Short mmCIF file of C-alpha atoms in Angstrom, two decimals:
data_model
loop_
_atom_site.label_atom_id
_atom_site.label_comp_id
_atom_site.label_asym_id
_atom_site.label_seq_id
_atom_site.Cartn_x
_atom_site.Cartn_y
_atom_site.Cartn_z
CA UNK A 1 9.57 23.08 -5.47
CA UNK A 2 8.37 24.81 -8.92
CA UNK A 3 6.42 27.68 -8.59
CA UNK A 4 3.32 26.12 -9.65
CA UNK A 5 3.26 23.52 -7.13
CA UNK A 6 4.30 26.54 -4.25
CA UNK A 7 1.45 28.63 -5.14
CA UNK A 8 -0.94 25.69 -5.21
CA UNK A 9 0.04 25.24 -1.41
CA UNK A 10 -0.65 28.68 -0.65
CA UNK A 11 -4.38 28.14 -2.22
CA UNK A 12 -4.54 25.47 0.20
CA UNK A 13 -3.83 27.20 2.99
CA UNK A 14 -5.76 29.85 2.69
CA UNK A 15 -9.22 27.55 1.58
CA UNK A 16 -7.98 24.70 4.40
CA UNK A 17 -6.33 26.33 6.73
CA UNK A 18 -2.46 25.68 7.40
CA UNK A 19 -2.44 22.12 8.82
CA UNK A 20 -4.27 20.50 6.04
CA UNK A 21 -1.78 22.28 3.70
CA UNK A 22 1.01 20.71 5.62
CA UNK A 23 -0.65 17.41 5.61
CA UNK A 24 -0.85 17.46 1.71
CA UNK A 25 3.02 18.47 1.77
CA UNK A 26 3.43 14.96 3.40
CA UNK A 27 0.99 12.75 1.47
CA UNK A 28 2.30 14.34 -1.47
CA UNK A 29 6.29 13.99 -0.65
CA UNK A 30 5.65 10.51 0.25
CA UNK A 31 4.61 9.65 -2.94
CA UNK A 32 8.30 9.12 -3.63
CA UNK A 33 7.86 5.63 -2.40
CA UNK A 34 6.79 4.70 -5.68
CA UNK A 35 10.42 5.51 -7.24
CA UNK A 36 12.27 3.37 -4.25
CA UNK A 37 12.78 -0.22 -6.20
CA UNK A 38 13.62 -3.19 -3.47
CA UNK A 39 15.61 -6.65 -3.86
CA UNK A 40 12.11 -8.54 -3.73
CA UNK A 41 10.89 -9.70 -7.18
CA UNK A 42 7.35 -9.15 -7.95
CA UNK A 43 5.57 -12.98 -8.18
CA UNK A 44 5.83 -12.51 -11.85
CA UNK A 45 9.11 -12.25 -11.88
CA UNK A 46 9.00 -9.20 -14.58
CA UNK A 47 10.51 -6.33 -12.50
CA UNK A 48 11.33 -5.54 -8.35
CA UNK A 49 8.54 -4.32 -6.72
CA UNK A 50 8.63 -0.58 -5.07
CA UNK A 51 8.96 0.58 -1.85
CA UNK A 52 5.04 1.16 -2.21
CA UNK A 53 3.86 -1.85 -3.22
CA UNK A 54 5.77 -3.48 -0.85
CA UNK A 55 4.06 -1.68 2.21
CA UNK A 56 0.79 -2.01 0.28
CA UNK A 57 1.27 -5.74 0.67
CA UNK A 58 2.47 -6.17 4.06
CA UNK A 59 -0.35 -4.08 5.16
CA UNK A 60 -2.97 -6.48 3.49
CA UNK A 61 -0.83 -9.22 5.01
CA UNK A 62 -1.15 -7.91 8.79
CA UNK A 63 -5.22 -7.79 8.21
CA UNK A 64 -5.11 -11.59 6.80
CA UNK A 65 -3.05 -13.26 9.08
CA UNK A 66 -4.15 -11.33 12.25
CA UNK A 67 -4.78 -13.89 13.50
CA UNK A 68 -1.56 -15.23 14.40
CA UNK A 69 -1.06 -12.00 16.55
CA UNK A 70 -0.69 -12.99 20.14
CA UNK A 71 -3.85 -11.40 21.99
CA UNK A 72 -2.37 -8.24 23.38
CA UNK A 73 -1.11 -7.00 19.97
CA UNK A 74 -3.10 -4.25 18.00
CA UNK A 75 -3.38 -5.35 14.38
CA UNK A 76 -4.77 -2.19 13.36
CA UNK A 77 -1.89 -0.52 15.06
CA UNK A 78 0.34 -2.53 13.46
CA UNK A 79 -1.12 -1.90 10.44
CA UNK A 80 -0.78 1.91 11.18
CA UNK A 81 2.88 1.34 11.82
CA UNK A 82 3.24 -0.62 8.63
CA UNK A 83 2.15 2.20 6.78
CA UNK A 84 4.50 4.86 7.29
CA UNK A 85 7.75 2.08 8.76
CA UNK A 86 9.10 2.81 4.84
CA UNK A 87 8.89 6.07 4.22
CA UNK A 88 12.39 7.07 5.46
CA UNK A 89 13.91 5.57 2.68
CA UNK A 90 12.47 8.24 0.26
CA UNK A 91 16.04 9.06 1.56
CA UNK A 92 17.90 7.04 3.02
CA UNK A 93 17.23 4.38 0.16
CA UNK A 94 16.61 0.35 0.86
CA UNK A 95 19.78 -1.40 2.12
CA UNK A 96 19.77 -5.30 1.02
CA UNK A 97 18.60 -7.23 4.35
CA UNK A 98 21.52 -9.46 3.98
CA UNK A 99 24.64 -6.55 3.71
CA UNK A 100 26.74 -6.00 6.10
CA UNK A 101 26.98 -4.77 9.73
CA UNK A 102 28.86 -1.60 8.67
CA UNK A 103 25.80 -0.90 6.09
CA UNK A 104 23.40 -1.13 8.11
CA UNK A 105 24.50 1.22 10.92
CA UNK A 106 25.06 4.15 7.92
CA UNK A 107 21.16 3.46 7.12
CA UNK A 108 20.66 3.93 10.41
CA UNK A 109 22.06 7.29 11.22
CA UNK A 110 20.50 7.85 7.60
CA UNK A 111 16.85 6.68 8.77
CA UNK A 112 16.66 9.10 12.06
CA UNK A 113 17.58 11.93 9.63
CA UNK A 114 15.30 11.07 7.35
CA UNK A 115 12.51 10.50 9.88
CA UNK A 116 13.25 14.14 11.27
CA UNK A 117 13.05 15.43 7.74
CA UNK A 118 9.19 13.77 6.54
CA UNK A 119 7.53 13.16 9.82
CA UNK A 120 8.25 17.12 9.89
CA UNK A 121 6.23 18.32 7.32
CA UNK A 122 3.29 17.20 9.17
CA UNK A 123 1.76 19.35 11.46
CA UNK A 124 3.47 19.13 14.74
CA UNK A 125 1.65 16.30 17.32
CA UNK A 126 0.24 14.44 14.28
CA UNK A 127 4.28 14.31 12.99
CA UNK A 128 5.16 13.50 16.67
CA UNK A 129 2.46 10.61 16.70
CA UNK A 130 3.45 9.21 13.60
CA UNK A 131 7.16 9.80 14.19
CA UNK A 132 6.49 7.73 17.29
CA UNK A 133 5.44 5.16 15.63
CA UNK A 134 8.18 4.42 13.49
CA UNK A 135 10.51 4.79 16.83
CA UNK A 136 8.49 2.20 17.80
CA UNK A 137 8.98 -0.16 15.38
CA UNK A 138 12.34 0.38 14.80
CA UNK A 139 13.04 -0.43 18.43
CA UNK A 140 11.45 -3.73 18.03
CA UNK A 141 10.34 -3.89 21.97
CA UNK A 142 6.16 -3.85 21.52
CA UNK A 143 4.00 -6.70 20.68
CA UNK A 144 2.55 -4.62 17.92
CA UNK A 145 6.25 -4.10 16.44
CA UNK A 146 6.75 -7.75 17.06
CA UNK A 147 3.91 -8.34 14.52
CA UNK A 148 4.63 -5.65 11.88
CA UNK A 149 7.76 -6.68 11.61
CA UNK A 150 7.12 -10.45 11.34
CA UNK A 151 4.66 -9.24 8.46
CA UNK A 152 7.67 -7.29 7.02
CA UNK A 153 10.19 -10.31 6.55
CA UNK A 154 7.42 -12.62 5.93
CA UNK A 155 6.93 -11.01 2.91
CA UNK A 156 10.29 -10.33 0.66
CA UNK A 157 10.61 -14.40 2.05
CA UNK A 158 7.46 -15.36 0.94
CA UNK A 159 8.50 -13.62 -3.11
CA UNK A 160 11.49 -15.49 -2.64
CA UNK A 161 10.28 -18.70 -1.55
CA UNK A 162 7.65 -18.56 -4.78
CA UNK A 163 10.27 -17.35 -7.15
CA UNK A 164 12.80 -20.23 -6.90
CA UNK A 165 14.70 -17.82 -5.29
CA UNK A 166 15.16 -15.37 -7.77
CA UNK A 167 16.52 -12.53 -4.93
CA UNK A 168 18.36 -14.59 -2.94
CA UNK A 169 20.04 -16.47 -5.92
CA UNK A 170 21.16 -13.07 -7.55
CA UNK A 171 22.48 -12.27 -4.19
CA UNK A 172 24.38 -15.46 -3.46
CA UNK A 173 22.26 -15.64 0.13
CA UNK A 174 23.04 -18.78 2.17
CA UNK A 175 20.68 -20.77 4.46
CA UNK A 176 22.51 -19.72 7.56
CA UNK A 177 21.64 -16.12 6.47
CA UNK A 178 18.27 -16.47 6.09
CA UNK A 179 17.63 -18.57 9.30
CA UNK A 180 19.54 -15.54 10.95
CA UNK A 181 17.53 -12.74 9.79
CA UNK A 182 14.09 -15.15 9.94
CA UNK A 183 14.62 -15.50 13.58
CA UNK A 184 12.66 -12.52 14.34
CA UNK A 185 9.31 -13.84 12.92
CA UNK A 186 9.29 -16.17 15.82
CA UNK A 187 8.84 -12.95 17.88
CA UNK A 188 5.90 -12.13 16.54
CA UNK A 189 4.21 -15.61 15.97
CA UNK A 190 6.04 -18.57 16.71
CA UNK A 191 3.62 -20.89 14.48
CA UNK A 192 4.42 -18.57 11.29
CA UNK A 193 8.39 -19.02 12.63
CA UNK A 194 8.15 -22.90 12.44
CA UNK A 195 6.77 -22.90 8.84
CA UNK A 196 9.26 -20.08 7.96
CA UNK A 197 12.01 -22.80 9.04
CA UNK A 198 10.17 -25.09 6.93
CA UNK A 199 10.32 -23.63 3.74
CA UNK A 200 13.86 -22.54 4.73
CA UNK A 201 14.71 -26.45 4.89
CA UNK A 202 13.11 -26.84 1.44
CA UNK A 203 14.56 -23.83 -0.20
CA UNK A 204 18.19 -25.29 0.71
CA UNK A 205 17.08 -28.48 -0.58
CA UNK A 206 16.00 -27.13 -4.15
CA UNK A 207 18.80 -24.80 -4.47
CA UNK A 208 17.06 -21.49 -4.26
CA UNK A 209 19.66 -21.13 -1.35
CA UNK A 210 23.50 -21.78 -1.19
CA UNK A 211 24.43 -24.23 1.68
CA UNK A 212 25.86 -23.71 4.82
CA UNK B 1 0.28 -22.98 -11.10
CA UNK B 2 3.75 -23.96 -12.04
CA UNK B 3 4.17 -27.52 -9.83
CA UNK B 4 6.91 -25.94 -7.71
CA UNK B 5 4.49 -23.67 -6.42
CA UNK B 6 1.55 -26.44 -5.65
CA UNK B 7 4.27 -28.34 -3.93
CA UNK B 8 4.78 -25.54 -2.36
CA UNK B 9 1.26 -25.07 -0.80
CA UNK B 10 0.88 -28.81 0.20
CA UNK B 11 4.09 -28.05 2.04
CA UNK B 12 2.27 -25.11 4.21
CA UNK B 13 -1.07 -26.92 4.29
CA UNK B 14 0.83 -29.86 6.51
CA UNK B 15 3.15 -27.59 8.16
CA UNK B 16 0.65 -24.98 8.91
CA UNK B 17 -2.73 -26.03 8.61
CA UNK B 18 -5.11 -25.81 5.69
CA UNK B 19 -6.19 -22.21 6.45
CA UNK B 20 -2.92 -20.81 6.46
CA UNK B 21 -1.90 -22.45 3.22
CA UNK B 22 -5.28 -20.20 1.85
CA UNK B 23 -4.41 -17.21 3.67
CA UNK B 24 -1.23 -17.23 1.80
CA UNK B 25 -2.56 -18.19 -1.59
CA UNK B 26 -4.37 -15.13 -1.31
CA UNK B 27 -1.63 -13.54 -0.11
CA UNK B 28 0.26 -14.23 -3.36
CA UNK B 29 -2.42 -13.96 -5.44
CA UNK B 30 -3.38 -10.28 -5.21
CA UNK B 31 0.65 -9.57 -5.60
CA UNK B 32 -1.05 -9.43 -9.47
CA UNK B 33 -2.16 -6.02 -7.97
CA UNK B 34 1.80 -4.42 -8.91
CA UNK B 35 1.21 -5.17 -12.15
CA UNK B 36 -2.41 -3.03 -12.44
CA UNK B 37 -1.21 0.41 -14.04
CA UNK B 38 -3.93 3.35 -13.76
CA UNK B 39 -4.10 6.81 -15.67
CA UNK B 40 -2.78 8.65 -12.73
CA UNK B 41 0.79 9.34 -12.94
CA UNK B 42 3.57 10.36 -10.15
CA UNK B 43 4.38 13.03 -8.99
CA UNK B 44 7.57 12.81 -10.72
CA UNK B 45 5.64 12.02 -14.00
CA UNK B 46 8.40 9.48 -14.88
CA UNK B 47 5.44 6.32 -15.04
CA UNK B 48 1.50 6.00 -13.92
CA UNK B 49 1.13 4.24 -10.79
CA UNK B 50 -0.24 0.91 -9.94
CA UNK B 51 -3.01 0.10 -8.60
CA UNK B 52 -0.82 -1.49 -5.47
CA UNK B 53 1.06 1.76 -4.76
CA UNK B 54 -1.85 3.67 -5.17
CA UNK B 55 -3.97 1.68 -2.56
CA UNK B 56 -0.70 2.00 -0.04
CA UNK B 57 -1.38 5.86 -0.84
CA UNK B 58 -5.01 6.04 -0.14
CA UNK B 59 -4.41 3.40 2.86
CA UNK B 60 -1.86 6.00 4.24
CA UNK B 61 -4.20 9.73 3.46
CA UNK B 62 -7.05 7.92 5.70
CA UNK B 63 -4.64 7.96 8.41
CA UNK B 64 -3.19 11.38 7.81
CA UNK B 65 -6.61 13.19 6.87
CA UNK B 66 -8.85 11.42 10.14
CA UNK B 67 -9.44 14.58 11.60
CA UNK B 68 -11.76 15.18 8.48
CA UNK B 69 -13.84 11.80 8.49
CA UNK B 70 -16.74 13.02 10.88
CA UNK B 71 -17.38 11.41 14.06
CA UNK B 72 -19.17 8.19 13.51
CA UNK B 73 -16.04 7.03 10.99
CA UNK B 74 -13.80 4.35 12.06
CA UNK B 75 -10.90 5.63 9.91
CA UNK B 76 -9.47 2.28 10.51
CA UNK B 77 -12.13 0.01 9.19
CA UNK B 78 -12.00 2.68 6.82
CA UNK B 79 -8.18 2.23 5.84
CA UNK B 80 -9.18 -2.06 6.17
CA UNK B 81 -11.54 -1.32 3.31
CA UNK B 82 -9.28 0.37 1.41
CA UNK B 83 -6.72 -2.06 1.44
CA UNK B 84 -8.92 -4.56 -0.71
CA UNK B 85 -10.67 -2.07 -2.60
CA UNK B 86 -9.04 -2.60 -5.60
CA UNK B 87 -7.89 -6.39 -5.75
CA UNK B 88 -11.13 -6.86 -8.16
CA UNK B 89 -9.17 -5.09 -10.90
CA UNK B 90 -6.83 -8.15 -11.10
CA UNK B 91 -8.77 -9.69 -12.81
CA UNK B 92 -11.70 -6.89 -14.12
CA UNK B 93 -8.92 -3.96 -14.70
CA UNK B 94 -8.69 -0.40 -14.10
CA UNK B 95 -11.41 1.91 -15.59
CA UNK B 96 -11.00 5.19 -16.70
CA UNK B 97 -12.60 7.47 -14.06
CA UNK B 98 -14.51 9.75 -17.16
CA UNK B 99 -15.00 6.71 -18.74
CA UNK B 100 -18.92 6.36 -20.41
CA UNK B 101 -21.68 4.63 -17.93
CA UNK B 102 -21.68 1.50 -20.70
CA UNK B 103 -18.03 0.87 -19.78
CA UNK B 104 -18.79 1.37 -15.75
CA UNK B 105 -21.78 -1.04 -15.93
CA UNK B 106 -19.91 -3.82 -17.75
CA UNK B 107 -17.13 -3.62 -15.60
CA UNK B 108 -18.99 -3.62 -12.15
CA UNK B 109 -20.12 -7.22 -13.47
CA UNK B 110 -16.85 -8.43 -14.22
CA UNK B 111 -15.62 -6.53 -11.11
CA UNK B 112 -18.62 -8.93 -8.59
CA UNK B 113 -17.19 -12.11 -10.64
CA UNK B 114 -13.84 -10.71 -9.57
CA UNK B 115 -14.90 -10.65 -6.02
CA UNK B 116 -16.40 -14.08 -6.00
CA UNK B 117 -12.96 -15.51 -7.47
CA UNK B 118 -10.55 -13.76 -5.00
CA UNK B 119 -12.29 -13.21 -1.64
CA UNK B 120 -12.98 -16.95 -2.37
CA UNK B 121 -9.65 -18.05 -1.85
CA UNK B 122 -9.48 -17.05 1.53
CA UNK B 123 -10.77 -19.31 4.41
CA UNK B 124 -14.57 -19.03 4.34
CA UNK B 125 -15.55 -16.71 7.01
CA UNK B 126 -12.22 -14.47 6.35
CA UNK B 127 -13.43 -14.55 2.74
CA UNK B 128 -16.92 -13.59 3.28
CA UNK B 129 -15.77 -10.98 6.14
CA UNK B 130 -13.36 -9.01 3.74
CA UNK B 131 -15.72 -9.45 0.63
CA UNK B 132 -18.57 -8.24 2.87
CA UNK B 133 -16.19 -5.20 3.31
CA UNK B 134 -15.48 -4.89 -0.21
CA UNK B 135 -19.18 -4.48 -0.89
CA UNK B 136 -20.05 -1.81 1.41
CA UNK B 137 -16.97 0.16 -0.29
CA UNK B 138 -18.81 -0.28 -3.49
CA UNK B 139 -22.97 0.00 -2.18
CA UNK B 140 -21.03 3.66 -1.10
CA UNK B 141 -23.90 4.21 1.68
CA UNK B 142 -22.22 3.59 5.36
CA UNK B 143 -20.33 6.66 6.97
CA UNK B 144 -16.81 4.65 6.40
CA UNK B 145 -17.44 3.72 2.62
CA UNK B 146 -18.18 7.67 2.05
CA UNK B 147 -14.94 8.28 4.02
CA UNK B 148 -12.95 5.73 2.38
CA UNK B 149 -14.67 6.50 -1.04
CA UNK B 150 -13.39 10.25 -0.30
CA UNK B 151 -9.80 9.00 0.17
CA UNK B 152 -9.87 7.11 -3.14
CA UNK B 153 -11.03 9.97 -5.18
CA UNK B 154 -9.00 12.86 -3.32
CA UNK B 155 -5.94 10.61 -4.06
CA UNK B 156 -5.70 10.35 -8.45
CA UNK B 157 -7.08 14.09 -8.44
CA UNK B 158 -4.96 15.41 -6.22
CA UNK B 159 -1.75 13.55 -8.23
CA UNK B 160 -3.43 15.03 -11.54
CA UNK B 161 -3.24 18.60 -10.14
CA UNK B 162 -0.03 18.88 -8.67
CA UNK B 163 1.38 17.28 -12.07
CA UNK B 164 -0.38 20.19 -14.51
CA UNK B 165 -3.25 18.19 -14.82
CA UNK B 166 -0.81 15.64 -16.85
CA UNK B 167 -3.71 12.79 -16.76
CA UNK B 168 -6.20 14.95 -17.58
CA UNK B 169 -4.76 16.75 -20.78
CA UNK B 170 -3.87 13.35 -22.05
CA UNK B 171 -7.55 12.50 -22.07
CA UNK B 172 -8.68 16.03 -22.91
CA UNK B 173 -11.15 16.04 -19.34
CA UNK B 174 -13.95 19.27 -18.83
CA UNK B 175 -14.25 20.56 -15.34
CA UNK B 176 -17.90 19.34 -15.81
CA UNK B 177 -16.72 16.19 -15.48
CA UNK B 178 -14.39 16.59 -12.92
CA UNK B 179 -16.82 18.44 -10.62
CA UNK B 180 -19.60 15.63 -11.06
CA UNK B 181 -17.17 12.84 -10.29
CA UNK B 182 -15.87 14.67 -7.16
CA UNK B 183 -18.95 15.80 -6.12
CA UNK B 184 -18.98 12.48 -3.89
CA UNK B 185 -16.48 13.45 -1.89
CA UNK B 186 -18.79 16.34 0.02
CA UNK B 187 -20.57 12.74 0.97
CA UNK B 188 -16.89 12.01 3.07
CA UNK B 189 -16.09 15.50 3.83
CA UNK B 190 -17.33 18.68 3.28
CA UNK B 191 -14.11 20.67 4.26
CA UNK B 192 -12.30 18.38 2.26
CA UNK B 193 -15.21 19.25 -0.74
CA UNK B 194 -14.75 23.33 -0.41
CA UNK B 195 -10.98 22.62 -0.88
CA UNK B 196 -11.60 20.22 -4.43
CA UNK B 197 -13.91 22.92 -5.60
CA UNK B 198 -11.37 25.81 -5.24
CA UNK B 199 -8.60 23.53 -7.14
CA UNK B 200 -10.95 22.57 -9.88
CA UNK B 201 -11.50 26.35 -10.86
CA UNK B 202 -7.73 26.73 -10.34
CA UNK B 203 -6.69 24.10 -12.59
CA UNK B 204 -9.34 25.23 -15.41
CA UNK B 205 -7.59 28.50 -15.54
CA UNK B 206 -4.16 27.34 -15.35
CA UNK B 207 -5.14 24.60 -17.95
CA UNK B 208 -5.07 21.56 -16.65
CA UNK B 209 -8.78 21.25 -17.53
CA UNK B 210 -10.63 21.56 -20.99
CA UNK B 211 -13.26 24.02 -20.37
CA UNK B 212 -17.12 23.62 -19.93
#
């Protein structure tokens, strides 16, 4: 960290006390999820979005369709969990959702390290809590992970769906794919799951998809 | 809308009901919000941010800083707040915090039309709940507005010092005019206050500020 920044952290400390300096630490380190750039195409089809953005969206997406939550979930817990459920690829980076198995488990071991690394900055049971969190919906076992991360695929599909699919024709992605990786959303609401296999259907049909 | 996309919607209105097919319209809509760009840059001054990853930021702070919203706060109605705070600039744009009041009073009307257009797309009593939220954020006089309203100023000012005031010196800003802006933040928090105080008189001697 420059020198400038360092002694700006000390000021903080000493006005704040030492938590809320370690609290900026985090808000401030996290604004590296700005810089990650995803697969999904923004609806103008200019650029990617970022990591940011992304969570930004999926977040306003949780609030909107709430209420396809089944009735013991916590949307605003889920929305909590959306917030920070990015934030270990500040360095662990964003793996394409349709790479392969051997991928995947190397962002994995990559993720927990990561998670150790920025939930740690925080001060300790707030990083715990929030760290928590994340283990949470990574384990994809609660109803409020269930929704989050229906509101997290929903989402890239969604850009795709609306973009002729622009990601997913770069990519090569076939239907089979998709309908693989969609699956999940049926945890979380199974009405949202049958119009995801909808537009799945209709995507093959118009090409945004390769067959089979 | 391109006739792909209409298709589209008619698609999800039969499959999933008329509401949904708004909910997502919306949904799709305010993805206009990646391409808002506002003065405040990153942290690793490589671009200013947009106006979606900055609301993910402020979103995200609520959570982190609720020990400072006092005791009537709901942080998370708070964070729901800020999650639409912004989607009026789609259409009205970002302002220039030290912009002059003519500029502020021209957009707030073009920022209400905003409002009527995009809360409007959502089913009607979603649409009037989230615009109703979007007003308090703006009538700044509930205990969560002031909290949220602290968030959303902590967050550009906070980017602008730890970045050597790089906003700022492009637009040649006093402290005057950073200390009346921020004074609303005392309104949120007034821990949170004593620390912006302390950081405004350290960035006018380390130059980040014009002086006066």
């Amino acid at each position: 960290m420059p020198s400038a920044q360092a002694s700006l952290f000390t000021l903080i400390a000493e006005t704040g006390g030492p938590a809320l300096a370690d609290q900026l630490r985090f808000i401030l380190e996290v604004d590296k999820l700005k810089s990650i750039v995803r697969q999904s195409p923004l609806m103008t089809r200019d650029r990617n979005e970022t990591d940011a953005e992304h969570t930004w969206h999926v977040a306003t997406m949780a609030v909107v369709l709430a209420d396809f939550a089944g009735p013991e979930v916590d949307v605003m817990r889920a929305v909590r969990m959306l917030l920070v459920h990015d934030i270990v690829e500040i360095d662990a980076g964003d793996t394409f959702l349709y790479a392969t198995p051997e991928v995947h488990a190397a962002q994995e071991i990559a993720e927990r390290a990561a998670a150790d690394r920025i939930f740690g900055l925080l001060p300790e049971s707030q990083g715990a809590e929030l760290r928590a969190l994340w283990d949470e919906f990574e384990a994809h076992e609660s109803a409020d992970a269930h929704f989050a991360r229906t509101m997290d695929r929903l989402q890239p599909f969604l850009l795709n769906v609306f973009t002729d699919g622009m990601g997913w024709r770069k990519h090569g992605v076939r239907t089979s794919q998709v309908r693989t990786r969609m699956r999940i959303v049926a945890d979380g609401s199974p009405a949202l799951h049958a119009l995801v296999e909808r537009l799945i259907d209709e995507s093959e049909a118009r090409g945004y998809l390769a067959p089979g």
